[in-house]
Amino acid sequence: MFLLRWQQAGALRMLLLPVLALASAWSHGEAQVLLKQHQTSVTQGKTKTARIDCIAEGISNFQAAYIHWYRHIPSKGPEWLLYIKSAEEVGYDQDSYKSKYSAAKKGKNVCTLSVNDINPNDEGTYCCAYWEYAGVKIFGSGTKLIVSDKGTSAPKSYEVLSSENENKLTYVCLVEKFYPEVIRVTWTEGGDEVIDNVVNGEVWKSDDDQYSIGSWLTVPKENKNKKYLCKYEHESNEQSFAPPSTQDLTKTAEKQDCNATSGNSRIFYGDHLMHRTAYLVYIVLLLKSSMYYVIVLFFVYRMRTPAKHHGKKT
């Protein structure tokens, strides 16, 4: 009987934990905290100062909140740099960071990190963070700092390819010739971001040291009248553009040449669409086959090396 009551009490406690956590959040006036870093990257030359913004949403008393900043590079784990509560209360992980980094709160919900006297060793992704109730840690999406004298270059062209089979529509969004390589590509419909059936390719580099990227969206054929938008966010600018509907695709192909141009956006039809899509598929398959080839060679080498050593010993 005692064991049964203890199990029932334990089950009750487990049910109450989410309720208590939610009540704690509401008691602090923070139903949901979001940290937004709209800058995908910041490119600066040497010896200059880079400034990275973090926009906090859902913090009831932002001026009294502790905002932390981290730096992450691929070869290491996240490195804590500092926290700021107010201009008078700033804490650093190391004393040497006091001349390199500084932070300030602006307005009602913006915290800005400054990286001073930049050199190539300062490159990395900088993230803001906030410790919520019960030790929950919330991080921003991160902003990459790039040290370069090249400046930024907006995409020279962006285009949407469209293809249709028996029951599906496939849209390919291409954003080409931009610098630096950091970019965010998303699909939206009716103002909401589309996540399902979206594949974002890897950024590839061309011979002129500029970058391009492709993103694929597959939807049921009955959705052909919905207005899907492809959006890119780059340090230089951001842009949204829509693929053509299947009806527009057919009518325009009958009346005009094989492609139409609108501003910086090019929409391709007919044979050009097929050739461009085939080219992208070929590049992807070529990269995959090269990776598989290297992996196979590696394992063949590992298998033959012990055999050679064994033969020498006998």
PDB file of C-alpha atoms in Angstrom:
ATOM      1  CA  MET A   1       0.000   0.000   0.000  1.00  0.00           C
ATOM      2  CA  PHE A   2       2.820   2.397   0.897  1.00  0.00           C
ATOM      3  CA  LEU A   3       4.600   1.618  -2.383  1.00  0.00           C
ATOM      4  CA  LEU A   4       1.431   2.257  -4.361  1.00  0.00           C
ATOM      5  CA  ARG A   5       0.867   5.635  -2.705  1.00  0.00           C
ATOM      6  CA  TRP A   6       4.529   6.577  -3.322  1.00  0.00           C
ATOM      7  CA  GLN A   7       4.191   5.701  -7.014  1.00  0.00           C
ATOM      8  CA  GLN A   8       0.967   7.700  -7.258  1.00  0.00           C
ATOM      9  CA  ALA A   9       2.634  10.673  -5.574  1.00  0.00           C
ATOM     10  CA  GLY A  10       5.593  10.375  -7.944  1.00  0.00           C
ATOM     11  CA  ALA A  11       3.285  10.350 -10.962  1.00  0.00           C
ATOM     12  CA  LEU A  12       1.514  13.409  -9.581  1.00  0.00           C
ATOM     13  CA  ARG A  13       4.820  15.218  -9.146  1.00  0.00           C
ATOM     14  CA  MET A  14       5.780  14.426 -12.752  1.00  0.00           C
ATOM     15  CA  LEU A  15       2.481  15.864 -13.952  1.00  0.00           C
ATOM     16  CA  LEU A  16       2.904  18.993 -11.845  1.00  0.00           C
ATOM     17  CA  LEU A  17       6.452  19.792 -13.031  1.00  0.00           C
ATOM     18  CA  PRO A  18       5.459  21.232 -16.441  1.00  0.00           C
ATOM     19  CA  VAL A  19       2.619  23.173 -14.790  1.00  0.00           C
ATOM     20  CA  LEU A  20       4.959  24.628 -12.167  1.00  0.00           C
ATOM     21  CA  ALA A  21       7.535  25.520 -14.808  1.00  0.00           C
ATOM     22  CA  LEU A  22       4.884  27.277 -16.883  1.00  0.00           C
ATOM     23  CA  ALA A  23       3.550  29.068 -13.818  1.00  0.00           C
ATOM     24  CA  SER A  24       7.074  30.166 -12.947  1.00  0.00           C
ATOM     25  CA  ALA A  25       7.532  31.555 -16.434  1.00  0.00           C
ATOM     26  CA  TRP A  26       4.280  33.488 -16.291  1.00  0.00           C
ATOM     27  CA  SER A  27       5.072  34.752 -12.783  1.00  0.00           C
ATOM     28  CA  HIS A  28       8.204  36.368 -14.195  1.00  0.00           C
ATOM     29  CA  GLY A  29       6.235  37.803 -17.093  1.00  0.00           C
ATOM     30  CA  GLU A  30       8.210  35.709 -19.608  1.00  0.00           C
ATOM     31  CA  ALA A  31       5.927  33.272 -21.385  1.00  0.00           C
ATOM     32  CA  GLN A  32       8.403  32.841 -24.232  1.00  0.00           C
ATOM     33  CA  VAL A  33      11.848  34.368 -24.618  1.00  0.00           C
ATOM     34  CA  LEU A  34      13.394  34.708 -28.065  1.00  0.00           C
ATOM     35  CA  LEU A  35      16.818  36.062 -28.971  1.00  0.00           C
ATOM     36  CA  LYS A  36      17.045  37.162 -32.588  1.00  0.00           C
ATOM     37  CA  GLN A  37      20.223  37.910 -34.514  1.00  0.00           C
ATOM     38  CA  HIS A  38      19.107  39.196 -37.885  1.00  0.00           C
ATOM     39  CA  GLN A  39      22.678  39.710 -39.119  1.00  0.00           C
ATOM     40  CA  THR A  40      23.747  36.485 -40.818  1.00  0.00           C
ATOM     41  CA  SER A  41      27.319  37.762 -40.972  1.00  0.00           C
ATOM     42  CA  VAL A  42      29.430  40.864 -40.413  1.00  0.00           C
ATOM     43  CA  THR A  43      32.394  41.493 -42.717  1.00  0.00           C
ATOM     44  CA  GLN A  44      35.067  43.924 -41.578  1.00  0.00           C
ATOM     45  CA  GLY A  45      38.636  44.735 -42.490  1.00  0.00           C
ATOM     46  CA  LYS A  46      41.555  44.472 -40.102  1.00  0.00           C
ATOM     47  CA  THR A  47      41.926  46.901 -37.166  1.00  0.00           C
ATOM     48  CA  LYS A  48      38.285  47.987 -37.458  1.00  0.00           C
ATOM     49  CA  THR A  49      35.425  47.388 -35.018  1.00  0.00           C
ATOM     50  CA  ALA A  50      32.549  44.994 -35.704  1.00  0.00           C
ATOM     51  CA  ARG A  51      29.187  45.406 -33.998  1.00  0.00           C
ATOM     52  CA  ILE A  52      26.739  42.531 -33.614  1.00  0.00           C
ATOM     53  CA  ASP A  53      23.158  43.067 -32.464  1.00  0.00           C
ATOM     54  CA  CYS A  54      20.955  40.776 -30.403  1.00  0.00           C
ATOM     55  CA  ILE A  55      17.228  41.546 -30.133  1.00  0.00           C
ATOM     56  CA  ALA A  56      15.552  40.110 -27.035  1.00  0.00           C
ATOM     57  CA  GLU A  57      11.824  39.403 -27.016  1.00  0.00           C
ATOM     58  CA  GLY A  58       9.772  38.240 -24.033  1.00  0.00           C
ATOM     59  CA  ILE A  59      12.041  39.543 -21.247  1.00  0.00           C
ATOM     60  CA  SER A  60       9.878  41.672 -18.970  1.00  0.00           C
ATOM     61  CA  ASN A  61      12.731  43.684 -17.409  1.00  0.00           C
ATOM     62  CA  PHE A  62      15.395  43.756 -20.104  1.00  0.00           C
ATOM     63  CA  GLN A  63      17.521  46.424 -18.413  1.00  0.00           C
ATOM     64  CA  ALA A  64      17.987  44.194 -15.333  1.00  0.00           C
ATOM     65  CA  ALA A  65      18.539  40.966 -17.309  1.00  0.00           C
ATOM     66  CA  TYR A  66      21.918  39.303 -17.730  1.00  0.00           C
ATOM     67  CA  ILE A  67      22.772  38.909 -21.424  1.00  0.00           C
ATOM     68  CA  HIS A  68      25.744  36.674 -22.205  1.00  0.00           C
ATOM     69  CA  TRP A  69      27.919  36.508 -25.323  1.00  0.00           C
ATOM     70  CA  TYR A  70      29.712  33.433 -26.686  1.00  0.00           C
ATOM     71  CA  ARG A  71      32.119  32.817 -29.538  1.00  0.00           C
ATOM     72  CA  HIS A  72      32.226  29.541 -31.458  1.00  0.00           C
ATOM     73  CA  ILE A  73      34.718  28.292 -34.030  1.00  0.00           C
ATOM     74  CA  PRO A  74      34.323  24.872 -35.710  1.00  0.00           C
ATOM     75  CA  SER A  75      37.420  23.308 -34.155  1.00  0.00           C
ATOM     76  CA  LYS A  76      36.411  24.208 -30.580  1.00  0.00           C
ATOM     77  CA  GLY A  77      33.401  24.320 -28.332  1.00  0.00           C
ATOM     78  CA  PRO A  78      31.546  27.554 -27.485  1.00  0.00           C
ATOM     79  CA  GLU A  79      33.720  30.002 -25.546  1.00  0.00           C
ATOM     80  CA  TRP A  80      32.079  32.330 -23.034  1.00  0.00           C
ATOM     81  CA  LEU A  81      33.236  35.931 -23.442  1.00  0.00           C
ATOM     82  CA  LEU A  82      31.227  38.152 -21.128  1.00  0.00           C
ATOM     83  CA  TYR A  83      27.885  39.059 -19.609  1.00  0.00           C
ATOM     84  CA  ILE A  84      26.244  42.448 -19.237  1.00  0.00           C
ATOM     85  CA  LYS A  85      23.513  43.566 -16.881  1.00  0.00           C
ATOM     86  CA  SER A  86      24.102  47.303 -17.059  1.00  0.00           C
ATOM     87  CA  ALA A  87      26.867  49.684 -18.101  1.00  0.00           C
ATOM     88  CA  GLU A  88      28.244  49.436 -14.572  1.00  0.00           C
ATOM     89  CA  GLU A  89      27.960  45.659 -14.308  1.00  0.00           C
ATOM     90  CA  VAL A  90      29.880  43.773 -16.988  1.00  0.00           C
ATOM     91  CA  GLY A  91      31.767  40.529 -16.302  1.00  0.00           C
ATOM     92  CA  TYR A  92      34.507  38.990 -18.471  1.00  0.00           C
ATOM     93  CA  ASP A  93      35.848  35.474 -18.685  1.00  0.00           C
ATOM     94  CA  GLN A  94      39.397  36.837 -18.921  1.00  0.00           C
ATOM     95  CA  ASP A  95      40.845  40.259 -18.083  1.00  0.00           C
ATOM     96  CA  SER A  96      42.437  40.428 -21.528  1.00  0.00           C
ATOM     97  CA  TYR A  97      38.952  40.428 -23.068  1.00  0.00           C
ATOM     98  CA  LYS A  98      38.212  43.877 -21.627  1.00  0.00           C
ATOM     99  CA  SER A  99      40.109  45.596 -24.452  1.00  0.00           C
ATOM    100  CA  LYS A 100      38.911  43.187 -27.155  1.00  0.00           C
ATOM    101  CA  TYR A 101      35.167  43.022 -26.383  1.00  0.00           C
ATOM    102  CA  SER A 102      32.581  45.440 -25.063  1.00  0.00           C
ATOM    103  CA  ALA A 103      28.794  45.282 -24.771  1.00  0.00           C
ATOM    104  CA  ALA A 104      25.984  47.791 -24.417  1.00  0.00           C
ATOM    105  CA  LYS A 105      22.206  47.767 -24.137  1.00  0.00           C
ATOM    106  CA  LYS A 106      20.264  50.024 -26.466  1.00  0.00           C
ATOM    107  CA  GLY A 107      16.604  50.964 -26.304  1.00  0.00           C
ATOM    108  CA  LYS A 108      14.122  48.518 -24.836  1.00  0.00           C
ATOM    109  CA  ASN A 109      15.507  45.178 -26.032  1.00  0.00           C
ATOM    110  CA  VAL A 110      18.739  45.431 -28.062  1.00  0.00           C
ATOM    111  CA  CYS A 111      22.137  44.274 -26.805  1.00  0.00           C
ATOM    112  CA  THR A 112      25.175  45.033 -28.993  1.00  0.00           C
ATOM    113  CA  LEU A 113      28.538  43.302 -28.813  1.00  0.00           C
ATOM    114  CA  SER A 114      31.566  45.189 -30.160  1.00  0.00           C
ATOM    115  CA  VAL A 115      34.708  43.355 -31.278  1.00  0.00           C
ATOM    116  CA  ASN A 116      37.581  45.823 -31.301  1.00  0.00           C
ATOM    117  CA  ASP A 117      40.864  45.968 -33.219  1.00  0.00           C
ATOM    118  CA  ILE A 118      39.907  43.049 -35.453  1.00  0.00           C
ATOM    119  CA  ASN A 119      42.426  40.515 -36.736  1.00  0.00           C
ATOM    120  CA  PRO A 120      41.949  37.149 -38.531  1.00  0.00           C
ATOM    121  CA  ASN A 121      42.001  35.297 -35.192  1.00  0.00           C
ATOM    122  CA  ASP A 122      38.716  36.978 -34.258  1.00  0.00           C
ATOM    123  CA  GLU A 123      36.736  35.134 -36.933  1.00  0.00           C
ATOM    124  CA  GLY A 124      33.964  32.911 -35.624  1.00  0.00           C
ATOM    125  CA  THR A 125      30.253  32.815 -34.877  1.00  0.00           C
ATOM    126  CA  TYR A 126      29.113  35.080 -32.035  1.00  0.00           C
ATOM    127  CA  CYS A 127      25.934  34.165 -30.122  1.00  0.00           C
ATOM    128  CA  CYS A 128      24.001  35.985 -27.436  1.00  0.00           C
ATOM    129  CA  ALA A 129      22.402  33.987 -24.614  1.00  0.00           C
ATOM    130  CA  TYR A 130      20.008  34.364 -21.687  1.00  0.00           C
ATOM    131  CA  TRP A 131      19.496  32.166 -18.623  1.00  0.00           C
ATOM    132  CA  GLU A 132      15.783  31.706 -18.138  1.00  0.00           C
ATOM    133  CA  TYR A 133      13.981  30.198 -15.137  1.00  0.00           C
ATOM    134  CA  ALA A 134      15.137  26.795 -13.796  1.00  0.00           C
ATOM    135  CA  GLY A 135      18.474  27.085 -15.582  1.00  0.00           C
ATOM    136  CA  VAL A 136      17.013  26.970 -19.103  1.00  0.00           C
ATOM    137  CA  LYS A 137      19.526  28.456 -21.547  1.00  0.00           C
ATOM    138  CA  ILE A 138      18.309  30.339 -24.607  1.00  0.00           C
ATOM    139  CA  PHE A 139      20.695  31.211 -27.434  1.00  0.00           C
ATOM    140  CA  GLY A 140      20.469  33.445 -30.456  1.00  0.00           C
ATOM    141  CA  SER A 141      20.930  32.076 -33.962  1.00  0.00           C
ATOM    142  CA  GLY A 142      24.470  33.450 -34.200  1.00  0.00           C
ATOM    143  CA  THR A 143      26.267  35.967 -36.411  1.00  0.00           C
ATOM    144  CA  LYS A 144      29.469  35.046 -38.226  1.00  0.00           C
ATOM    145  CA  LEU A 145      32.326  37.544 -38.127  1.00  0.00           C
ATOM    146  CA  ILE A 146      34.432  37.527 -41.298  1.00  0.00           C
ATOM    147  CA  VAL A 147      37.716  39.430 -41.508  1.00  0.00           C
ATOM    148  CA  SER A 148      38.188  40.562 -45.092  1.00  0.00           C
ATOM    149  CA  ASP A 149      38.935  43.722 -47.052  1.00  0.00           C
ATOM    150  CA  LYS A 150      36.729  42.568 -49.953  1.00  0.00           C
ATOM    151  CA  GLY A 151      33.576  43.980 -48.454  1.00  0.00           C
ATOM    152  CA  THR A 152      30.219  42.466 -49.356  1.00  0.00           C
ATOM    153  CA  SER A 153      28.652  41.648 -52.693  1.00  0.00           C
ATOM    154  CA  ALA A 154      24.888  41.183 -53.120  1.00  0.00           C
ATOM    155  CA  PRO A 155      23.662  38.242 -55.242  1.00  0.00           C
ATOM    156  CA  LYS A 156      23.983  39.113 -58.904  1.00  0.00           C
ATOM    157  CA  SER A 157      21.012  36.954 -59.836  1.00  0.00           C
ATOM    158  CA  TYR A 158      18.287  34.952 -58.168  1.00  0.00           C
ATOM    159  CA  GLU A 159      15.935  32.684 -60.032  1.00  0.00           C
ATOM    160  CA  VAL A 160      13.247  30.083 -59.550  1.00  0.00           C
ATOM    161  CA  LEU A 161      12.996  26.935 -61.648  1.00  0.00           C
ATOM    162  CA  SER A 162       9.766  24.997 -61.746  1.00  0.00           C
ATOM    163  CA  SER A 163       9.048  21.439 -62.858  1.00  0.00           C
ATOM    164  CA  GLU A 164       5.933  19.265 -62.696  1.00  0.00           C
ATOM    165  CA  ASN A 165       5.327  15.526 -62.738  1.00  0.00           C
ATOM    166  CA  GLU A 166       2.159  13.466 -62.278  1.00  0.00           C
ATOM    167  CA  ASN A 167       1.292  14.515 -58.727  1.00  0.00           C
ATOM    168  CA  LYS A 168       4.028  16.873 -57.504  1.00  0.00           C
ATOM    169  CA  LEU A 169       5.492  20.286 -58.188  1.00  0.00           C
ATOM    170  CA  THR A 170       9.164  20.952 -57.584  1.00  0.00           C
ATOM    171  CA  TYR A 171      10.578  24.448 -57.235  1.00  0.00           C
ATOM    172  CA  VAL A 172      14.324  25.095 -57.304  1.00  0.00           C
ATOM    173  CA  CYS A 173      15.485  28.436 -55.904  1.00  0.00           C
ATOM    174  CA  LEU A 174      18.953  29.536 -57.037  1.00  0.00           C
ATOM    175  CA  VAL A 175      20.817  32.471 -55.506  1.00  0.00           C
ATOM    176  CA  GLU A 176      24.073  33.146 -57.323  1.00  0.00           C
ATOM    177  CA  LYS A 177      27.274  35.178 -57.148  1.00  0.00           C
ATOM    178  CA  PHE A 178      27.375  36.662 -53.639  1.00  0.00           C
ATOM    179  CA  TYR A 179      30.048  37.302 -50.997  1.00  0.00           C
ATOM    180  CA  PRO A 180      30.616  36.366 -48.218  1.00  0.00           C
ATOM    181  CA  GLU A 181      29.338  32.802 -48.232  1.00  0.00           C
ATOM    182  CA  VAL A 182      26.997  33.134 -45.223  1.00  0.00           C
ATOM    183  CA  ILE A 183      23.381  33.235 -46.376  1.00  0.00           C
ATOM    184  CA  ARG A 184      19.970  32.089 -45.134  1.00  0.00           C
ATOM    185  CA  VAL A 185      17.446  30.755 -47.687  1.00  0.00           C
ATOM    186  CA  THR A 186      13.849  29.968 -46.668  1.00  0.00           C
ATOM    187  CA  TRP A 187      10.465  29.296 -48.259  1.00  0.00           C
ATOM    188  CA  THR A 188       7.230  30.931 -47.115  1.00  0.00           C
ATOM    189  CA  GLU A 189       3.550  30.577 -47.930  1.00  0.00           C
ATOM    190  CA  GLY A 190       0.954  33.031 -46.704  1.00  0.00           C
ATOM    191  CA  GLY A 191       3.534  34.695 -44.474  1.00  0.00           C
ATOM    192  CA  ASP A 192       4.440  31.446 -42.676  1.00  0.00           C
ATOM    193  CA  GLU A 193       7.731  29.632 -43.150  1.00  0.00           C
ATOM    194  CA  VAL A 194       7.501  26.294 -44.956  1.00  0.00           C
ATOM    195  CA  ILE A 195       9.658  23.595 -43.353  1.00  0.00           C
ATOM    196  CA  ASP A 196       8.346  20.301 -44.721  1.00  0.00           C
ATOM    197  CA  ASN A 197       9.804  18.944 -47.976  1.00  0.00           C
ATOM    198  CA  VAL A 198      12.482  21.626 -48.155  1.00  0.00           C
ATOM    199  CA  VAL A 199      16.089  20.713 -48.968  1.00  0.00           C
ATOM    200  CA  ASN A 200      18.807  23.361 -48.762  1.00  0.00           C
ATOM    201  CA  GLY A 201      21.961  22.571 -50.689  1.00  0.00           C
ATOM    202  CA  GLU A 202      25.457  23.459 -49.623  1.00  0.00           C
ATOM    203  CA  VAL A 203      27.040  26.729 -50.698  1.00  0.00           C
ATOM    204  CA  TRP A 204      29.469  26.258 -53.576  1.00  0.00           C
ATOM    205  CA  LYS A 205      32.322  28.508 -54.659  1.00  0.00           C
ATOM    206  CA  SER A 206      32.950  29.638 -58.223  1.00  0.00           C
ATOM    207  CA  ASP A 207      36.242  30.532 -59.887  1.00  0.00           C
ATOM    208  CA  ASP A 208      35.789  34.251 -59.159  1.00  0.00           C
ATOM    209  CA  ASP A 209      35.696  33.668 -55.371  1.00  0.00           C
ATOM    210  CA  GLN A 210      31.969  34.220 -55.180  1.00  0.00           C
ATOM    211  CA  TYR A 211      29.345  31.835 -53.876  1.00  0.00           C
ATOM    212  CA  SER A 212      25.999  30.333 -54.917  1.00  0.00           C
ATOM    213  CA  ILE A 213      23.364  28.169 -53.286  1.00  0.00           C
ATOM    214  CA  GLY A 214      20.264  26.197 -54.255  1.00  0.00           C
ATOM    215  CA  SER A 215      17.135  25.245 -52.314  1.00  0.00           C
ATOM    216  CA  TRP A 216      14.427  22.735 -53.313  1.00  0.00           C
ATOM    217  CA  LEU A 217      10.741  22.755 -52.378  1.00  0.00           C
ATOM    218  CA  THR A 218       8.392  19.881 -53.300  1.00  0.00           C
ATOM    219  CA  VAL A 219       4.626  20.299 -52.893  1.00  0.00           C
ATOM    220  CA  PRO A 220       1.527  18.340 -53.980  1.00  0.00           C
ATOM    221  CA  LYS A 221       0.160  19.283 -57.382  1.00  0.00           C
ATOM    222  CA  GLU A 222      -3.104  20.499 -55.837  1.00  0.00           C
ATOM    223  CA  ASN A 223      -1.094  23.315 -54.178  1.00  0.00           C
ATOM    224  CA  LYS A 224      -0.145  24.871 -57.513  1.00  0.00           C
ATOM    225  CA  ASN A 225      -2.377  27.908 -56.858  1.00  0.00           C
ATOM    226  CA  LYS A 226      -0.683  28.698 -53.545  1.00  0.00           C
ATOM    227  CA  LYS A 227       1.846  31.502 -53.587  1.00  0.00           C
ATOM    228  CA  TYR A 228       5.197  30.197 -52.395  1.00  0.00           C
ATOM    229  CA  LEU A 229       8.015  32.679 -51.909  1.00  0.00           C
ATOM    230  CA  CYS A 230      11.732  31.969 -51.830  1.00  0.00           C
ATOM    231  CA  LYS A 231      13.573  34.371 -49.568  1.00  0.00           C
ATOM    232  CA  TYR A 232      17.272  34.919 -49.027  1.00  0.00           C
ATOM    233  CA  GLU A 233      18.855  36.906 -46.193  1.00  0.00           C
ATOM    234  CA  HIS A 234      22.403  38.071 -46.809  1.00  0.00           C
ATOM    235  CA  GLU A 235      24.637  40.633 -45.165  1.00  0.00           C
ATOM    236  CA  SER A 236      24.277  42.856 -48.225  1.00  0.00           C
ATOM    237  CA  ASN A 237      20.476  42.729 -48.489  1.00  0.00           C
ATOM    238  CA  GLU A 238      17.462  40.424 -48.446  1.00  0.00           C
ATOM    239  CA  GLN A 239      14.929  39.592 -51.135  1.00  0.00           C
ATOM    240  CA  SER A 240      11.772  37.527 -51.625  1.00  0.00           C
ATOM    241  CA  PHE A 241      10.539  36.262 -54.995  1.00  0.00           C
ATOM    242  CA  ALA A 242       7.904  33.820 -56.206  1.00  0.00           C
ATOM    243  CA  PRO A 243       8.068  30.913 -58.651  1.00  0.00           C
ATOM    244  CA  PRO A 244       5.719  31.047 -61.648  1.00  0.00           C
ATOM    245  CA  SER A 245       2.493  29.093 -61.510  1.00  0.00           C
ATOM    246  CA  THR A 246       2.114  26.144 -63.851  1.00  0.00           C
ATOM    247  CA  GLN A 247      -0.504  28.027 -65.893  1.00  0.00           C
ATOM    248  CA  ASP A 248       1.718  31.069 -66.284  1.00  0.00           C
ATOM    249  CA  LEU A 249       4.577  28.768 -67.212  1.00  0.00           C
ATOM    250  CA  THR A 250       2.598  27.238 -70.102  1.00  0.00           C
ATOM    251  CA  LYS A 251       1.128  30.499 -71.413  1.00  0.00           C
ATOM    252  CA  THR A 252       4.412  32.381 -71.312  1.00  0.00           C
ATOM    253  CA  ALA A 253       6.277  29.561 -73.014  1.00  0.00           C
ATOM    254  CA  GLU A 254       3.798  29.695 -75.900  1.00  0.00           C
ATOM    255  CA  LYS A 255       4.015  33.449 -76.412  1.00  0.00           C
ATOM    256  CA  GLN A 256       7.596  34.370 -75.518  1.00  0.00           C
ATOM    257  CA  ASP A 257      11.121  33.165 -75.801  1.00  0.00           C
ATOM    258  CA  CYS A 258      12.516  30.465 -73.549  1.00  0.00           C
ATOM    259  CA  ASN A 259      13.150  32.833 -70.619  1.00  0.00           C
ATOM    260  CA  ALA A 260      11.741  35.970 -69.073  1.00  0.00           C
ATOM    261  CA  THR A 261      13.531  38.577 -67.015  1.00  0.00           C
ATOM    262  CA  SER A 262      12.141  40.742 -64.212  1.00  0.00           C
ATOM    263  CA  GLY A 263      14.577  42.983 -62.387  1.00  0.00           C
ATOM    264  CA  ASN A 264      17.409  40.884 -61.009  1.00  0.00           C
ATOM    265  CA  SER A 265      15.176  37.822 -61.043  1.00  0.00           C
ATOM    266  CA  ARG A 266      15.228  35.435 -63.986  1.00  0.00           C
ATOM    267  CA  ILE A 267      12.591  32.749 -64.535  1.00  0.00           C
ATOM    268  CA  PHE A 268      13.523  29.979 -66.962  1.00  0.00           C
ATOM    269  CA  TYR A 269      11.192  27.895 -69.073  1.00  0.00           C
ATOM    270  CA  GLY A 270      11.226  24.943 -71.431  1.00  0.00           C
ATOM    271  CA  ASP A 271      14.544  23.377 -72.375  1.00  0.00           C
ATOM    272  CA  HIS A 272      16.532  25.832 -70.274  1.00  0.00           C
ATOM    273  CA  LEU A 273      14.749  24.622 -67.140  1.00  0.00           C
ATOM    274  CA  MET A 274      15.502  20.999 -67.960  1.00  0.00           C
ATOM    275  CA  HIS A 275      19.159  21.694 -68.739  1.00  0.00           C
ATOM    276  CA  ARG A 276      19.700  23.803 -65.618  1.00  0.00           C
ATOM    277  CA  THR A 277      18.046  21.251 -63.342  1.00  0.00           C
ATOM    278  CA  ALA A 278      20.010  18.424 -64.953  1.00  0.00           C
ATOM    279  CA  TYR A 279      23.202  20.391 -64.427  1.00  0.00           C
ATOM    280  CA  LEU A 280      22.476  20.818 -60.704  1.00  0.00           C
ATOM    281  CA  VAL A 281      21.637  17.132 -60.298  1.00  0.00           C
ATOM    282  CA  TYR A 282      24.842  16.203 -62.122  1.00  0.00           C
ATOM    283  CA  ILE A 283      26.937  18.404 -59.829  1.00  0.00           C
ATOM    284  CA  VAL A 284      25.348  16.886 -56.712  1.00  0.00           C
ATOM    285  CA  LEU A 285      25.843  13.316 -57.956  1.00  0.00           C
ATOM    286  CA  LEU A 286      29.428  14.079 -58.969  1.00  0.00           C
ATOM    287  CA  LEU A 287      30.248  15.409 -55.518  1.00  0.00           C
ATOM    288  CA  LYS A 288      28.649  12.411 -53.841  1.00  0.00           C
ATOM    289  CA  SER A 289      30.452   9.929 -56.082  1.00  0.00           C
ATOM    290  CA  SER A 290      33.785  11.658 -55.394  1.00  0.00           C
ATOM    291  CA  MET A 291      33.192  11.366 -51.655  1.00  0.00           C
ATOM    292  CA  TYR A 292      32.288   7.695 -51.955  1.00  0.00           C
ATOM    293  CA  TYR A 293      35.402   7.077 -54.064  1.00  0.00           C
ATOM    294  CA  VAL A 294      37.660   8.652 -51.446  1.00  0.00           C
ATOM    295  CA  ILE A 295      35.985   6.673 -48.654  1.00  0.00           C
ATOM    296  CA  VAL A 296      36.393   3.381 -50.538  1.00  0.00           C
ATOM    297  CA  LEU A 297      40.059   4.099 -51.240  1.00  0.00           C
ATOM    298  CA  PHE A 298      40.617   4.864 -47.571  1.00  0.00           C
ATOM    299  CA  PHE A 299      39.144   1.566 -46.395  1.00  0.00           C
ATOM    300  CA  VAL A 300      41.003  -0.399 -49.089  1.00  0.00           C
ATOM    301  CA  TYR A 301      44.232   1.191 -47.934  1.00  0.00           C
ATOM    302  CA  ARG A 302      43.464   0.383 -44.295  1.00  0.00           C
ATOM    303  CA  MET A 303      42.693  -3.230 -45.178  1.00  0.00           C
ATOM    304  CA  ARG A 304      45.841  -3.743 -47.235  1.00  0.00           C
ATOM    305  CA  THR A 305      48.241  -2.108 -44.779  1.00  0.00           C
ATOM    306  CA  PRO A 306      47.862  -4.759 -41.995  1.00  0.00           C
ATOM    307  CA  ALA A 307      48.199  -7.496 -44.603  1.00  0.00           C
ATOM    308  CA  LYS A 308      51.547  -6.108 -45.777  1.00  0.00           C
ATOM    309  CA  HIS A 309      52.873  -5.862 -42.219  1.00  0.00           C
ATOM    310  CA  HIS A 310      51.714  -9.412 -41.500  1.00  0.00           C
ATOM    311  CA  GLY A 311      53.509 -10.718 -44.601  1.00  0.00           C
ATOM    312  CA  LYS A 312      56.774  -9.090 -43.536  1.00  0.00           C
ATOM    313  CA  LYS A 313      56.613 -10.691 -40.086  1.00  0.00           C
ATOM    314  CA  THR A 314      56.078 -14.227 -41.446  1.00  0.00           C
TER     315      THR A 314
END
